[in-house]
CSV table of C-alpha atoms and ligand atoms in Angstrom, one decimal:
chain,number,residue,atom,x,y,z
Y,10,UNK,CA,-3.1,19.5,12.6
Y,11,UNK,CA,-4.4,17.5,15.9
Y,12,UNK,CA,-1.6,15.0,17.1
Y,13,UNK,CA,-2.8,11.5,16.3
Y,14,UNK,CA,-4.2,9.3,18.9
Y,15,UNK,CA,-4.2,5.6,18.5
Y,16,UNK,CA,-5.7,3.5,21.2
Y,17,UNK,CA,-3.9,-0.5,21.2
Y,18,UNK,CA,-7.3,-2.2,22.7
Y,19,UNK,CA,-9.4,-0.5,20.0
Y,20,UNK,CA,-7.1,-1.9,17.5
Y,21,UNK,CA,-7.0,-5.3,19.1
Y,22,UNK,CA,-11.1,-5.5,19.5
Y,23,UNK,CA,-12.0,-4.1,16.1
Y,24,UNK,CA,-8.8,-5.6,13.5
Y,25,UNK,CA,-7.3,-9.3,12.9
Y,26,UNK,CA,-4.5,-7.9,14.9
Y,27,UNK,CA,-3.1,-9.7,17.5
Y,28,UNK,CA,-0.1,-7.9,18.8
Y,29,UNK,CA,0.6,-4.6,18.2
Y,30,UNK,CA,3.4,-1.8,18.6
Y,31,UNK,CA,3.0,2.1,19.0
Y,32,UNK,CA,5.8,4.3,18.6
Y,33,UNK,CA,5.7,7.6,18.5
Y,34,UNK,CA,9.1,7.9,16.7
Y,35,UNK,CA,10.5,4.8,14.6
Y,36,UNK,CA,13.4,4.6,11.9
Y,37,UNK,CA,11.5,2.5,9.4
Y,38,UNK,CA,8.7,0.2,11.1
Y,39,UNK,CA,9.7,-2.6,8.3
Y,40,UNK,CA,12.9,-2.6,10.2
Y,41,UNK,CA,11.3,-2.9,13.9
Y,42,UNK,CA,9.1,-5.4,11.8
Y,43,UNK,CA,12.6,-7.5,10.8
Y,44,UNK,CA,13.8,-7.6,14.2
Y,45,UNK,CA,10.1,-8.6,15.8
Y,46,UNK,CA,9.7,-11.1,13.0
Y,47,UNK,CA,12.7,-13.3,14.0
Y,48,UNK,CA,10.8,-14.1,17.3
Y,49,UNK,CA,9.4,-17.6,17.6
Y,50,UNK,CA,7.1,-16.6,20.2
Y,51,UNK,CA,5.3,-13.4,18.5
Y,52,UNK,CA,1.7,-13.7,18.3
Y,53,UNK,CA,0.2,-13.2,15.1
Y,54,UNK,CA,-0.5,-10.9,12.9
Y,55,UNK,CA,1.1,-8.4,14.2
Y,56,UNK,CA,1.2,-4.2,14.2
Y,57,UNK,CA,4.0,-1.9,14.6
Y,58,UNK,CA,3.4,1.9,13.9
Y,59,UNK,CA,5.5,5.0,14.1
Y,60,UNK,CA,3.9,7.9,14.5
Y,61,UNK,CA,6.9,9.3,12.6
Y,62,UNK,CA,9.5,7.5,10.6
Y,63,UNK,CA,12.7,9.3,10.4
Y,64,UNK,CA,14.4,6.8,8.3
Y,65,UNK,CA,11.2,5.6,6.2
Y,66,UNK,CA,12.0,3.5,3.1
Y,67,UNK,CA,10.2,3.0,-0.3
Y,68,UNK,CA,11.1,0.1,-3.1
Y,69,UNK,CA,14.6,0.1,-3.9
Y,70,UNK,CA,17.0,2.9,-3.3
Y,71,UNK,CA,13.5,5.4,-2.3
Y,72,UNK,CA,12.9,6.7,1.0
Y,73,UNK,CA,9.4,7.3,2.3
Y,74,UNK,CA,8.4,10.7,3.2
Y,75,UNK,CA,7.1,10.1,6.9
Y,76,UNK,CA,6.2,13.3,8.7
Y,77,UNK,CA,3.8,13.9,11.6
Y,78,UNK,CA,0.3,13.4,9.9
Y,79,UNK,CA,1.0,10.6,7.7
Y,80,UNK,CA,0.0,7.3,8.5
Y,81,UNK,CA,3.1,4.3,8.5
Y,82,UNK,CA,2.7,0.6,9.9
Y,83,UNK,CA,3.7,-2.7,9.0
Y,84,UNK,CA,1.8,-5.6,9.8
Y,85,UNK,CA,3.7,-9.3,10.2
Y,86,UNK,CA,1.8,-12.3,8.9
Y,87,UNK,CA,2.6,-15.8,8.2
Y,88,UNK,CA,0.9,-16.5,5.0
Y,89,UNK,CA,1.2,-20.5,5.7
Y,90,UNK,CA,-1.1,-20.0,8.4
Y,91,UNK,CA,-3.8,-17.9,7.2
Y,92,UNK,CA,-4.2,-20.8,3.8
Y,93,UNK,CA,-1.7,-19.0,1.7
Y,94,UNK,CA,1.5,-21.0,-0.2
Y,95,UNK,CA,4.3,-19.4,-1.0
Y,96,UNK,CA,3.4,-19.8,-4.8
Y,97,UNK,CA,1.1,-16.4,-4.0
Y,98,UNK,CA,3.4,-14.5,-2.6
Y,99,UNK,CA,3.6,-12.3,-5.5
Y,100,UNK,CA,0.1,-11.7,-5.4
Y,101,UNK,CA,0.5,-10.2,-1.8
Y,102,UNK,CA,1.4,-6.7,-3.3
Y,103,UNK,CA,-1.7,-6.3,-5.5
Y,104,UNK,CA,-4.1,-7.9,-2.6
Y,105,UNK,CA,-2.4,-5.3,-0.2
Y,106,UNK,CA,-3.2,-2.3,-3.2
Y,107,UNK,CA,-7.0,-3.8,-3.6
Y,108,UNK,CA,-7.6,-3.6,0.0
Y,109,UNK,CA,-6.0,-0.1,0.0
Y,110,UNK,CA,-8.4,1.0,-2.6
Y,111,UNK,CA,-11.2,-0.2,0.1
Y,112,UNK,CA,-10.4,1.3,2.0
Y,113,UNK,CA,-10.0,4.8,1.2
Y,114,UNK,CA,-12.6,4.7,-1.2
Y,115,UNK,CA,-14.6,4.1,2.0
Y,116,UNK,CA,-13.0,6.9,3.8
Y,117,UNK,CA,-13.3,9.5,1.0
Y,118,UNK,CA,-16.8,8.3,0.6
Y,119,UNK,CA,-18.0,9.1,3.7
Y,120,UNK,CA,-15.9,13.0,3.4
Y,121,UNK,CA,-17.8,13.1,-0.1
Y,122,UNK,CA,-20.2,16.1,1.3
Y,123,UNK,CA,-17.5,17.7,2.2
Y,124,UNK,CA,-15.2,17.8,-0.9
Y,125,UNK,CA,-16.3,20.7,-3.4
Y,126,UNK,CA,-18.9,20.1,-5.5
Y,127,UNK,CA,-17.1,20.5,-8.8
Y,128,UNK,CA,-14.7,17.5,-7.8
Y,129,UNK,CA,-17.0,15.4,-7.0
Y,130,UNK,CA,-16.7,11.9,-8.8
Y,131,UNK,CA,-13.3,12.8,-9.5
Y,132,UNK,CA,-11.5,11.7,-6.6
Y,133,UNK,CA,-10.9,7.9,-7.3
Y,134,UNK,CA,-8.3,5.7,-6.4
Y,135,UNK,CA,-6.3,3.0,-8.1
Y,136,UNK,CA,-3.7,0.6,-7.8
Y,137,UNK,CA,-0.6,1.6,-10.1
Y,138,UNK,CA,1.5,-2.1,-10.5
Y,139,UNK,CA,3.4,-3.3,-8.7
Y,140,UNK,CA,2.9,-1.2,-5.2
Y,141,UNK,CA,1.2,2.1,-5.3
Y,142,UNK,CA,-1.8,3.7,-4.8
Y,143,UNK,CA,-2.8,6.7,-6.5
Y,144,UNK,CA,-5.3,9.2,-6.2
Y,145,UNK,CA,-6.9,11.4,-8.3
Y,146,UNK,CA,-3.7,10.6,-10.7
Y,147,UNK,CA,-1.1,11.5,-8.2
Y,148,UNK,CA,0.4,8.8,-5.6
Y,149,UNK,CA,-1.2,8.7,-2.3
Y,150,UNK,CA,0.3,5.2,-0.9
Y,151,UNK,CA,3.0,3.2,-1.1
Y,152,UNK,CA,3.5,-0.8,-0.1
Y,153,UNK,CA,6.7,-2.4,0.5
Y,154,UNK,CA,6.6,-6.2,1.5
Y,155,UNK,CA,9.7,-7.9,2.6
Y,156,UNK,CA,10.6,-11.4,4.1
Y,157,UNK,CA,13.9,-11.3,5.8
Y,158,UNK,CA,16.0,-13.4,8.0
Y,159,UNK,CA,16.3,-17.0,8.8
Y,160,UNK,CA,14.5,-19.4,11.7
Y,161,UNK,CA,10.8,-18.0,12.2
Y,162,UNK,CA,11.2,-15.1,10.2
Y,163,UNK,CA,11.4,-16.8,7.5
Y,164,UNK,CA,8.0,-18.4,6.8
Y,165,UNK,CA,6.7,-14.6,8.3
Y,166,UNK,CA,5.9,-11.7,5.7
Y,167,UNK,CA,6.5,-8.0,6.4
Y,168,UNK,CA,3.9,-5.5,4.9
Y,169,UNK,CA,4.7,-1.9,5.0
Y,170,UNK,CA,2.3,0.4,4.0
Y,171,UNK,CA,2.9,4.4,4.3
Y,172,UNK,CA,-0.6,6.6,3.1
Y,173,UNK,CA,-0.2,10.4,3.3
Y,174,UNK,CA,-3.0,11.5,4.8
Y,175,UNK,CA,-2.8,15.0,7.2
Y,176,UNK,CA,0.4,15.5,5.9
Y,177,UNK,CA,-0.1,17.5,2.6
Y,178,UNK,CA,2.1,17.3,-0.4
Y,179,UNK,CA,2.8,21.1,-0.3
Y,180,UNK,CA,4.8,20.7,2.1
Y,181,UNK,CA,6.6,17.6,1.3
Y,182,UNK,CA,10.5,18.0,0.6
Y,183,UNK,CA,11.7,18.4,-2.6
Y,184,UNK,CA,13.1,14.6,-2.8
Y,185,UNK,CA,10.0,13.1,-1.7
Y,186,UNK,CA,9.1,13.0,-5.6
Y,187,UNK,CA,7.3,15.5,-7.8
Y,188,UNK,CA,3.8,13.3,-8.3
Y,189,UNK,CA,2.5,12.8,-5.0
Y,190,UNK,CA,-0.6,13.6,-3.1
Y,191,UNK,CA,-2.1,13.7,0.7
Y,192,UNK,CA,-5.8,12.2,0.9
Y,193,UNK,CA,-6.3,16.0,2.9
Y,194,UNK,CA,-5.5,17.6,-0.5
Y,195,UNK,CA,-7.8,15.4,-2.2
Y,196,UNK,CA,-10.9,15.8,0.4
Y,197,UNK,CA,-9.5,19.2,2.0
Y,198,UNK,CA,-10.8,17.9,5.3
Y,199,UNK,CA,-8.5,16.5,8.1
Y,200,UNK,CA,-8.8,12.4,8.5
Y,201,UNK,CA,-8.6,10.7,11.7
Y,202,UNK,CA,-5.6,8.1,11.5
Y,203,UNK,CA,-6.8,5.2,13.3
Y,204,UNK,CA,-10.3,4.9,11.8
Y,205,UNK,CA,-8.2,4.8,8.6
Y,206,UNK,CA,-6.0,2.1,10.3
Y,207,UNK,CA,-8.9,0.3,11.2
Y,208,UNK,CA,-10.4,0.4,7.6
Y,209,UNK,CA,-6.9,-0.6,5.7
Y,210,UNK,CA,-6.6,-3.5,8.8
Y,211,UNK,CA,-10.3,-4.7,8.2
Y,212,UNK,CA,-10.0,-4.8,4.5
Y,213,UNK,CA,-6.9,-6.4,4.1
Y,214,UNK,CA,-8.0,-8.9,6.4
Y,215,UNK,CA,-11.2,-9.8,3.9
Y,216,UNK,CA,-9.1,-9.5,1.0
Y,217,UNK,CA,-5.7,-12.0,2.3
Y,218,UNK,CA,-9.0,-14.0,3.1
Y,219,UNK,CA,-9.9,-14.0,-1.1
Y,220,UNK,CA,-6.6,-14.6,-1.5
Y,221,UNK,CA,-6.2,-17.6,0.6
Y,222,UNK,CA,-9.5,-18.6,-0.8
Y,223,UNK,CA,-8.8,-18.4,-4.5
Y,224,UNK,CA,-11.4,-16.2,-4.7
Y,225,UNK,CA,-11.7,-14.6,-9.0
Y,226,UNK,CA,-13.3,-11.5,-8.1
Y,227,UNK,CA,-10.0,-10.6,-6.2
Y,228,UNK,CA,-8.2,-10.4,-9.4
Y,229,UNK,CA,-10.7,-8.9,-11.4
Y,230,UNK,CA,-10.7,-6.1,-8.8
Y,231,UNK,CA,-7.0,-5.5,-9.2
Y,232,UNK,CA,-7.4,-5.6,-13.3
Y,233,UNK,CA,-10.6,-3.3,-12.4
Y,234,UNK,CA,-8.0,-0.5,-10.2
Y,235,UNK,CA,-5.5,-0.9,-13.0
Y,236,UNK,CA,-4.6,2.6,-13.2
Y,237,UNK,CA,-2.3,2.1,-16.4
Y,238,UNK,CA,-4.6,0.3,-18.3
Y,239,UNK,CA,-5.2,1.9,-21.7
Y,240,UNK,CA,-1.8,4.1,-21.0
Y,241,UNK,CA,1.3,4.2,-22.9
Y,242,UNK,CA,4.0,2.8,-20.5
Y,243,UNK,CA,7.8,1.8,-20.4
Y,244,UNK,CA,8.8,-1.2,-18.1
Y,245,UNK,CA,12.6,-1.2,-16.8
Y,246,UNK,CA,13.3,-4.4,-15.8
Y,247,UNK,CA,17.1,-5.1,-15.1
Y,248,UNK,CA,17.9,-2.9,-17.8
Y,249,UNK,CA,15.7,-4.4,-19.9
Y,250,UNK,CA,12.7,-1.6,-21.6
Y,251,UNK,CA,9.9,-3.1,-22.7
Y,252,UNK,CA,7.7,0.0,-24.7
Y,253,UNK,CA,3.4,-0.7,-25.2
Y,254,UNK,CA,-0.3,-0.1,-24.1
Y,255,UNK,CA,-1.5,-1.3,-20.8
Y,256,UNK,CA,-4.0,-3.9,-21.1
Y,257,UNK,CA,-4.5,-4.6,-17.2
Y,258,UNK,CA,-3.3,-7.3,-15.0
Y,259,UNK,CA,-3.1,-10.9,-15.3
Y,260,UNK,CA,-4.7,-12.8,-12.4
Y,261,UNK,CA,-1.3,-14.2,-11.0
Y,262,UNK,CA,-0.7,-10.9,-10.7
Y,263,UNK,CA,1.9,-10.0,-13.8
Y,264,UNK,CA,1.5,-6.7,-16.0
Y,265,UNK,CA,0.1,-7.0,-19.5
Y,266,UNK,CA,2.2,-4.5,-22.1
Y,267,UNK,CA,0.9,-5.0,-25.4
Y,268,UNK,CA,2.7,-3.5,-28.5
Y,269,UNK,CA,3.6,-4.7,-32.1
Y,270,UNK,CA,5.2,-8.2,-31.0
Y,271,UNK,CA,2.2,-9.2,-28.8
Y,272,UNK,CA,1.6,-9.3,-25.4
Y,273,UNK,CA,4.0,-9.2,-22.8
Y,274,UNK,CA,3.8,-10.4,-19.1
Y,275,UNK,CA,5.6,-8.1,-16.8
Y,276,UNK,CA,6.5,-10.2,-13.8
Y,277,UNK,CA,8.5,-7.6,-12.1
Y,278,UNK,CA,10.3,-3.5,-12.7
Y,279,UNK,CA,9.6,-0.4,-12.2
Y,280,UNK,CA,7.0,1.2,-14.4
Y,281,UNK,CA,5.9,4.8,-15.8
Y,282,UNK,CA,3.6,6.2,-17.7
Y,283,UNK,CA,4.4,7.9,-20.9
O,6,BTN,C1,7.1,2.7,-2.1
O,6,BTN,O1,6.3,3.4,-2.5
O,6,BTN,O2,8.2,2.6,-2.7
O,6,BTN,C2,6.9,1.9,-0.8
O,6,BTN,C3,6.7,2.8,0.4
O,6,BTN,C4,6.5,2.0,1.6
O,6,BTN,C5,6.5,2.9,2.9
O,6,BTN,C6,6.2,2.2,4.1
O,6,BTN,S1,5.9,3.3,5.5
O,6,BTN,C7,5.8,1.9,6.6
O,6,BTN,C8,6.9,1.0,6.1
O,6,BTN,N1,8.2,1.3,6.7
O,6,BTN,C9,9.0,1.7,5.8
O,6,BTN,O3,10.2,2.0,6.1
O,6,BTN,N2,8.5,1.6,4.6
O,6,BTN,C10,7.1,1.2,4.6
């Protein structure tokens, strides 16, 4: 696998980005991000990236699996300032998902030639609620935002975002999960990181913009990339199971279970397909 190269004016001259970070080694970049964020005088939006996280973390108690050929960054924002209230901060996971699905839709578009042509049309992504992205059924990304901290970190929003990319799943260690894919096993080409940077950057830009804007085609998208709709599921939510069918995603962002006693909004949990 060639080492990744990632080139700071590049990202400055073709993203929203304003400040940006490269690391070549990291902890967790949400945790660089924590520290960064408590600094009045940041410019914003800002980029930190690790080539390699060796502390990566997922929701909860999960870690991230964040080897050399995986692509992990967090990107500070203040929503306030780019027209967006606090009331849609829950909407920031889905809108982070949708631009996701841009993105490498995009990228495994332009591979299609290259990816065998009995799977063509098969590879698809699709944003499993709250925070993943998955990929020909398996999960590909991950999102984990955060606000932490007091003074100006606390109007300022953390997005992590980990995508395995060159790193493929078969060699993943056992704890990274059982269900989880690299976009190289999907396209069985090798992806250059920063033009997938650039592509995730670009569209999450347009789509905080729909956001901001209040834009219906934004949540139509997400109920579009609902990848549990029509699927048996089981919501844990402070152990609390709620048992139905997926029916998509409600435009303030909550998951709609349906079974016998009607339809249920799911404003947070964890959630699995039966
Ligand atoms: C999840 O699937 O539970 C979320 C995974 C989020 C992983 C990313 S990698 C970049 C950023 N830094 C971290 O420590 N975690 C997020």
């Amino acid at each position: 696998m060639a080492e990744a190269v990632f080139v700071r004016d590049a990202i400055l001259a073709q993203s929203f980005i304003r400040h940006v970070e490269i690391h070549d080694e990291l902890g967790s970049t949400n945790d660089r991000a924590a520290e960064l964020a408590a600094d009045a005088d940041l410019t914003l939006p800002a980029l930190i990236l690790a080539k390699r996280q060796t502390a990566g973390r997922g929701r909860g108690k999960h870690t991230w699996w964040s080897s050399a050929g995986s692509l992990t960054f967090s990107v500070i924002v203040n929503p306030a300032s780019m027209g967006i209230p606090a009331a849609d901060w829950p909407r920031l996971s889905l809108t982070t998902g949708v631009a996701m699905c841009d993105a490498l839709q995009r990228e495994i578009g332009e591979k299609q030639d290259l990816v065998d042509s009995e799977r063509r049309g098969a590879v698809r992504v699709a944003i499993k609620w709250p925070n993943d992205v998955i990929l020909d059924g398996a999960k590909v990304a991950g999102i984990l935002i955060e606000s932490r901290g007091a003074g100006a970190a606390k109007d300022r929003l953390t997005i992590g975002i980990g995508i395995n990319v060159n790193n493929t799943w078969r060699s993943a260690p056992r704890d990274a999960g059982p269900d989880g894919i690299a976009l190289c096993d999907a396209t069985c080409h090798e992806h250059d990181l920063q033009s997938i940077l650039l592509r995730v950057l670009n569209a999450l830009d347009s789509r905080l913009q729909q956001l901001a804007a209040n834009d219906t085609g934004l949540p139509a998208t997400w109920s579009q990339l609902c990848w549990l709709t029509e699927q048996e599921v089981e919501v844990e939510n402070n152990r609390e199971w709620t048992d139905g069918v997926c029916v998509g995603i409600a435009d303030d962002g909550a998951l709609l279970v349906e079974n016998v006693y009607g339809t249920h909004r799911i404003i947070s949990g964890s959630v699995r397909a039966l």
